Amino acid sequence: MMRNIFRGLGIALVTPFNEDGSVDYESLEKLLRYQLDNGADFLCILATTGETPCLTADEKQRIKQLVVSTVAGRVPILAGCGGNNTAAVVEELKNADMKGVSGILSVCPYYNKPSQEGLYQHFKAIAAATDLPVVLYNVPGRTGVNMSAATTVRLARDCKNIVAIKEAGGSLEQVDEIIKNKPADFDVLSGDDALTFPMVSCGAVGAISVIGNALPKEISRMIRLEFNGEYAAAREIHHRFTELFGLLFVDGNPAGVKAMLSEMGMIKNVLRLPLVPTRISTMRKFSEILKELKIQ
């Protein structure tokens, strides 16, 4: 089985936009350098938080190239490649330019609600279509179907290049079931910022974080403290940002983290339809909390 290299703090990277809706590549490069300078262990691009369904093929390719050139091999890059048409995902994997990409993040098929056997066959076909390591992504709140612990473990055992899962099902019981039964070389990553602290304490090897876009140094430190067994100090960081964890998703993702980054002066608060910016009341709350935390 392949070794998982996606450990520690992974950033679910946003896509900054200009006021006219075009991709703000200058801000993207600045954001990337901010992540690299402040403890990010790997980057996750072209996934949910990056508003990927609203990007053109040309924009996705240019974003990928910019990330690869800016990172210059300093940290691994995990690229989103998933969908609810197995054949189309397989075709994309066979034909896409993956130069500089270290692995694939593939979300459970959405909308058509496959059975557990359908999920197994879908990911088995994806794993067979690439030589890159594959990280599964279970997020039933978005896809409408939960991949069970048993299916995850089955895939981990049967597919040598399925190396980890980004688990965002919200169930610590399911996380614990996966960790208890998984092969030794298969890892679990938190896909929910609010649960990263307890998941790492249960045996997860890190997170693919939304709030990490804005707070890479703090979230990276929390995870590292847990790795060292310093749970009390890590818990203090977790509790410091509890209110922000909830606020990030009040008006949807990535509206919350884009509002936060905008308040920090890092990007413009622009999203592409059908997503819209957070409400004014949420923006005010972000401003108050960031001032209180002395992050602005």
Short mmCIF file of N, CA and C in Angstrom, two decimals, residues 203-296:
data_model
loop_
_atom_site.label_atom_id
_atom_site.label_comp_id
_atom_site.label_asym_id
_atom_site.label_seq_id
_atom_site.Cartn_x
_atom_site.Cartn_y
_atom_site.Cartn_z
N GLY A 203 -7.04 9.75 16.85
CA GLY A 203 -6.12 9.06 15.97
C GLY A 203 -6.07 9.57 14.54
N ALA A 204 -6.84 10.62 14.21
CA ALA A 204 -6.71 11.24 12.89
C ALA A 204 -5.33 11.87 12.76
N VAL A 205 -4.82 11.96 11.53
CA VAL A 205 -3.45 12.44 11.33
C VAL A 205 -3.38 13.89 10.88
N GLY A 206 -4.51 14.60 10.98
CA GLY A 206 -4.51 16.00 10.58
C GLY A 206 -5.88 16.41 10.08
N ALA A 207 -5.89 17.49 9.30
CA ALA A 207 -7.15 18.06 8.83
C ALA A 207 -6.97 18.69 7.46
N ILE A 208 -8.06 18.73 6.72
CA ILE A 208 -8.16 19.59 5.53
C ILE A 208 -9.10 20.70 5.95
N SER A 209 -8.52 21.86 6.26
CA SER A 209 -9.18 22.90 7.03
C SER A 209 -9.64 24.08 6.19
N VAL A 210 -10.83 24.57 6.52
CA VAL A 210 -11.34 25.81 5.91
C VAL A 210 -10.77 27.02 6.65
N ILE A 211 -10.89 27.01 7.99
CA ILE A 211 -10.41 28.15 8.76
C ILE A 211 -8.90 28.32 8.64
N GLY A 212 -8.22 27.25 8.22
CA GLY A 212 -6.77 27.33 8.01
C GLY A 212 -6.38 28.34 6.94
N ASN A 213 -7.29 28.67 6.03
CA ASN A 213 -7.01 29.74 5.06
C ASN A 213 -6.61 31.02 5.77
N ALA A 214 -7.31 31.32 6.87
CA ALA A 214 -7.08 32.56 7.60
C ALA A 214 -6.12 32.39 8.78
N LEU A 215 -6.13 31.20 9.40
CA LEU A 215 -5.36 30.99 10.63
C LEU A 215 -4.44 29.77 10.54
N PRO A 216 -3.58 29.70 9.54
CA PRO A 216 -2.75 28.51 9.40
C PRO A 216 -1.79 28.31 10.57
N LYS A 217 -1.22 29.38 11.09
CA LYS A 217 -0.24 29.26 12.17
C LYS A 217 -0.88 28.67 13.42
N GLU A 218 -2.08 29.16 13.76
CA GLU A 218 -2.75 28.73 14.98
C GLU A 218 -3.25 27.29 14.87
N ILE A 219 -3.88 26.94 13.74
CA ILE A 219 -4.43 25.60 13.58
C ILE A 219 -3.30 24.57 13.42
N SER A 220 -2.25 24.96 12.74
CA SER A 220 -1.09 24.08 12.61
C SER A 220 -0.48 23.80 13.98
N ARG A 221 -0.39 24.83 14.81
CA ARG A 221 0.17 24.64 16.16
C ARG A 221 -0.71 23.70 16.98
N MET A 222 -2.03 23.86 16.88
CA MET A 222 -2.93 23.00 17.64
C MET A 222 -2.71 21.53 17.28
N ILE A 223 -2.62 21.25 15.99
CA ILE A 223 -2.43 19.87 15.55
C ILE A 223 -1.08 19.33 16.00
N ARG A 224 -0.05 20.13 15.89
CA ARG A 224 1.29 19.69 16.30
C ARG A 224 1.35 19.42 17.81
N LEU A 225 0.69 20.25 18.58
CA LEU A 225 0.64 20.02 20.03
C LEU A 225 -0.03 18.68 20.33
N GLU A 226 -1.09 18.37 19.61
CA GLU A 226 -1.75 17.08 19.81
C GLU A 226 -0.84 15.92 19.43
N PHE A 227 -0.13 16.07 18.32
CA PHE A 227 0.81 15.02 17.92
C PHE A 227 1.84 14.75 19.02
N ASN A 228 2.19 15.81 19.77
CA ASN A 228 3.18 15.69 20.84
C ASN A 228 2.55 15.29 22.17
N GLY A 229 1.24 15.05 22.17
CA GLY A 229 0.58 14.66 23.41
C GLY A 229 0.27 15.81 24.34
N GLU A 230 0.42 17.05 23.87
CA GLU A 230 0.17 18.23 24.71
C GLU A 230 -1.29 18.68 24.52
N TYR A 231 -2.19 17.89 25.03
CA TYR A 231 -3.62 18.09 24.75
C TYR A 231 -4.20 19.32 25.43
N ALA A 232 -3.74 19.66 26.61
CA ALA A 232 -4.28 20.82 27.32
C ALA A 232 -3.99 22.11 26.54
N ALA A 233 -2.76 22.25 26.05
CA ALA A 233 -2.40 23.44 25.27
C ALA A 233 -3.15 23.47 23.94
N ALA A 234 -3.31 22.30 23.31
CA ALA A 234 -4.05 22.22 22.06
C ALA A 234 -5.52 22.57 22.28
N ARG A 235 -6.07 22.11 23.39
CA ARG A 235 -7.48 22.38 23.70
C ARG A 235 -7.72 23.88 23.88
N GLU A 236 -6.75 24.57 24.44
CA GLU A 236 -6.88 26.03 24.59
C GLU A 236 -7.04 26.72 23.25
N ILE A 237 -6.27 26.28 22.26
CA ILE A 237 -6.38 26.86 20.91
C ILE A 237 -7.74 26.52 20.32
N HIS A 238 -8.15 25.27 20.46
CA HIS A 238 -9.46 24.83 19.96
C HIS A 238 -10.57 25.70 20.55
N HIS A 239 -10.56 25.90 21.85
CA HIS A 239 -11.62 26.67 22.51
C HIS A 239 -11.54 28.16 22.15
N ARG A 240 -10.37 28.64 21.85
CA ARG A 240 -10.23 30.05 21.46
C ARG A 240 -11.02 30.37 20.19
N PHE A 241 -11.12 29.38 19.30
CA PHE A 241 -11.75 29.64 18.01
C PHE A 241 -13.11 28.96 17.85
N THR A 242 -13.67 28.47 18.94
CA THR A 242 -14.96 27.76 18.85
C THR A 242 -16.04 28.60 18.20
N GLU A 243 -16.13 29.87 18.57
CA GLU A 243 -17.17 30.74 18.01
C GLU A 243 -16.96 30.95 16.51
N LEU A 244 -15.71 31.07 16.11
CA LEU A 244 -15.42 31.23 14.68
C LEU A 244 -15.79 29.99 13.89
N PHE A 245 -15.55 28.80 14.45
CA PHE A 245 -15.90 27.56 13.75
C PHE A 245 -17.36 27.57 13.34
N GLY A 246 -18.23 27.96 14.27
CA GLY A 246 -19.65 28.01 13.96
C GLY A 246 -20.01 29.10 12.99
N LEU A 247 -19.41 30.27 13.17
CA LEU A 247 -19.73 31.43 12.33
C LEU A 247 -19.33 31.22 10.88
N LEU A 248 -18.28 30.43 10.65
CA LEU A 248 -17.81 30.19 9.29
C LEU A 248 -18.88 29.59 8.38
N PHE A 249 -19.81 28.83 8.97
CA PHE A 249 -20.76 28.08 8.15
C PHE A 249 -22.21 28.55 8.29
N VAL A 250 -22.42 29.66 9.02
CA VAL A 250 -23.77 30.20 9.19
C VAL A 250 -24.40 30.53 7.84
N ASP A 251 -23.64 31.13 6.96
CA ASP A 251 -24.13 31.51 5.63
C ASP A 251 -23.51 30.66 4.53
N GLY A 252 -22.99 29.48 4.90
CA GLY A 252 -22.44 28.57 3.91
C GLY A 252 -20.95 28.74 3.71
N ASN A 253 -20.35 27.71 3.13
CA ASN A 253 -18.92 27.69 2.82
C ASN A 253 -18.74 27.80 1.30
N PRO A 254 -17.83 28.67 0.82
CA PRO A 254 -16.81 29.42 1.54
C PRO A 254 -17.19 30.87 1.88
N ALA A 255 -18.49 31.18 1.94
CA ALA A 255 -18.88 32.56 2.24
C ALA A 255 -18.27 33.03 3.56
N GLY A 256 -18.28 32.15 4.57
CA GLY A 256 -17.76 32.55 5.88
C GLY A 256 -16.29 32.84 5.87
N VAL A 257 -15.50 31.93 5.32
CA VAL A 257 -14.05 32.15 5.35
C VAL A 257 -13.64 33.28 4.41
N LYS A 258 -14.39 33.50 3.34
CA LYS A 258 -14.07 34.64 2.47
C LYS A 258 -14.36 35.96 3.19
N ALA A 259 -15.44 35.98 3.99
CA ALA A 259 -15.73 37.18 4.79
C ALA A 259 -14.59 37.42 5.77
N MET A 260 -14.13 36.36 6.39
CA MET A 260 -13.04 36.46 7.37
C MET A 260 -11.75 36.95 6.71
N LEU A 261 -11.41 36.37 5.57
CA LEU A 261 -10.21 36.79 4.85
C LEU A 261 -10.33 38.23 4.36
N SER A 262 -11.53 38.64 3.98
CA SER A 262 -11.76 40.02 3.56
C SER A 262 -11.54 40.98 4.71
N GLU A 263 -12.05 40.61 5.91
CA GLU A 263 -11.85 41.43 7.10
C GLU A 263 -10.37 41.55 7.44
N MET A 264 -9.61 40.53 7.10
CA MET A 264 -8.17 40.54 7.36
C MET A 264 -7.38 41.24 6.26
N GLY A 265 -8.10 41.70 5.21
CA GLY A 265 -7.46 42.43 4.12
C GLY A 265 -6.71 41.57 3.14
N MET A 266 -7.05 40.28 3.06
CA MET A 266 -6.29 39.37 2.22
C MET A 266 -6.91 39.13 0.86
N ILE A 267 -8.24 39.16 0.77
CA ILE A 267 -8.94 38.96 -0.51
C ILE A 267 -10.17 39.87 -0.52
N LYS A 268 -10.79 39.96 -1.69
CA LYS A 268 -12.08 40.67 -1.80
C LYS A 268 -13.20 39.70 -1.44
N ASN A 269 -14.25 40.23 -0.87
CA ASN A 269 -15.37 39.40 -0.43
C ASN A 269 -16.33 39.15 -1.59
N VAL A 270 -15.86 38.37 -2.56
CA VAL A 270 -16.62 38.10 -3.78
C VAL A 270 -16.73 36.60 -3.99
N LEU A 271 -17.96 36.13 -4.28
CA LEU A 271 -18.21 34.73 -4.63
C LEU A 271 -18.92 34.68 -5.97
N ARG A 272 -18.97 33.50 -6.55
CA ARG A 272 -19.71 33.32 -7.80
C ARG A 272 -21.06 32.67 -7.52
N LEU A 273 -22.08 33.20 -8.19
CA LEU A 273 -23.41 32.62 -8.06
C LEU A 273 -23.38 31.14 -8.44
N PRO A 274 -24.15 30.31 -7.71
CA PRO A 274 -25.26 30.68 -6.83
C PRO A 274 -24.85 31.05 -5.41
N LEU A 275 -23.56 31.10 -5.10
CA LEU A 275 -23.14 31.51 -3.76
C LEU A 275 -23.08 33.02 -3.69
N VAL A 276 -23.39 33.55 -2.51
CA VAL A 276 -23.35 34.99 -2.28
C VAL A 276 -22.61 35.26 -0.97
N PRO A 277 -22.13 36.50 -0.78
CA PRO A 277 -21.41 36.81 0.46
C PRO A 277 -22.30 36.69 1.70
N THR A 278 -21.67 36.61 2.85
CA THR A 278 -22.39 36.53 4.12
C THR A 278 -23.24 37.78 4.34
N ARG A 279 -24.21 37.64 5.23
CA ARG A 279 -25.05 38.77 5.60
C ARG A 279 -24.23 39.83 6.34
N ILE A 280 -24.72 41.05 6.32
CA ILE A 280 -24.03 42.14 7.01
C ILE A 280 -23.87 41.83 8.49
N SER A 281 -24.88 41.22 9.09
CA SER A 281 -24.81 40.89 10.52
C SER A 281 -23.68 39.89 10.80
N THR A 282 -23.47 38.96 9.87
CA THR A 282 -22.38 37.99 10.04
C THR A 282 -21.03 38.67 9.88
N MET A 283 -20.94 39.58 8.92
CA MET A 283 -19.69 40.32 8.72
C MET A 283 -19.32 41.12 9.97
N ARG A 284 -20.32 41.74 10.57
CA ARG A 284 -20.07 42.52 11.78
C ARG A 284 -19.56 41.62 12.90
N LYS A 285 -20.14 40.44 12.99
CA LYS A 285 -19.73 39.50 14.03
C LYS A 285 -18.29 39.06 13.81
N PHE A 286 -17.94 38.77 12.55
CA PHE A 286 -16.55 38.42 12.22
C PHE A 286 -15.60 39.53 12.67
N SER A 287 -15.96 40.77 12.34
CA SER A 287 -15.12 41.91 12.68
C SER A 287 -14.92 42.02 14.19
N GLU A 288 -16.00 41.82 14.94
CA GLU A 288 -15.93 41.91 16.40
C GLU A 288 -15.01 40.82 16.97
N ILE A 289 -15.20 39.59 16.49
CA ILE A 289 -14.42 38.46 17.02
C ILE A 289 -12.95 38.61 16.67
N LEU A 290 -12.66 39.00 15.43
CA LEU A 290 -11.26 39.15 15.02
C LEU A 290 -10.56 40.24 15.80
N LYS A 291 -11.29 41.32 16.11
CA LYS A 291 -10.71 42.38 16.93
C LYS A 291 -10.44 41.88 18.34
N GLU A 292 -11.40 41.13 18.86
CA GLU A 292 -11.26 40.58 20.21
C GLU A 292 -10.08 39.61 20.29
N LEU A 293 -9.88 38.83 19.22
CA LEU A 293 -8.79 37.87 19.19
C LEU A 293 -7.47 38.51 18.77
N LYS A 294 -7.54 39.78 18.37
CA LYS A 294 -6.37 40.54 17.93
C LYS A 294 -5.70 39.89 16.72
N ILE A 295 -6.57 39.49 15.75
CA ILE A 295 -6.07 38.84 14.53
C ILE A 295 -6.02 39.84 13.38
N GLN A 296 -6.87 40.87 13.40
CA GLN A 296 -6.89 41.81 12.30
C GLN A 296 -5.58 42.58 12.17
#
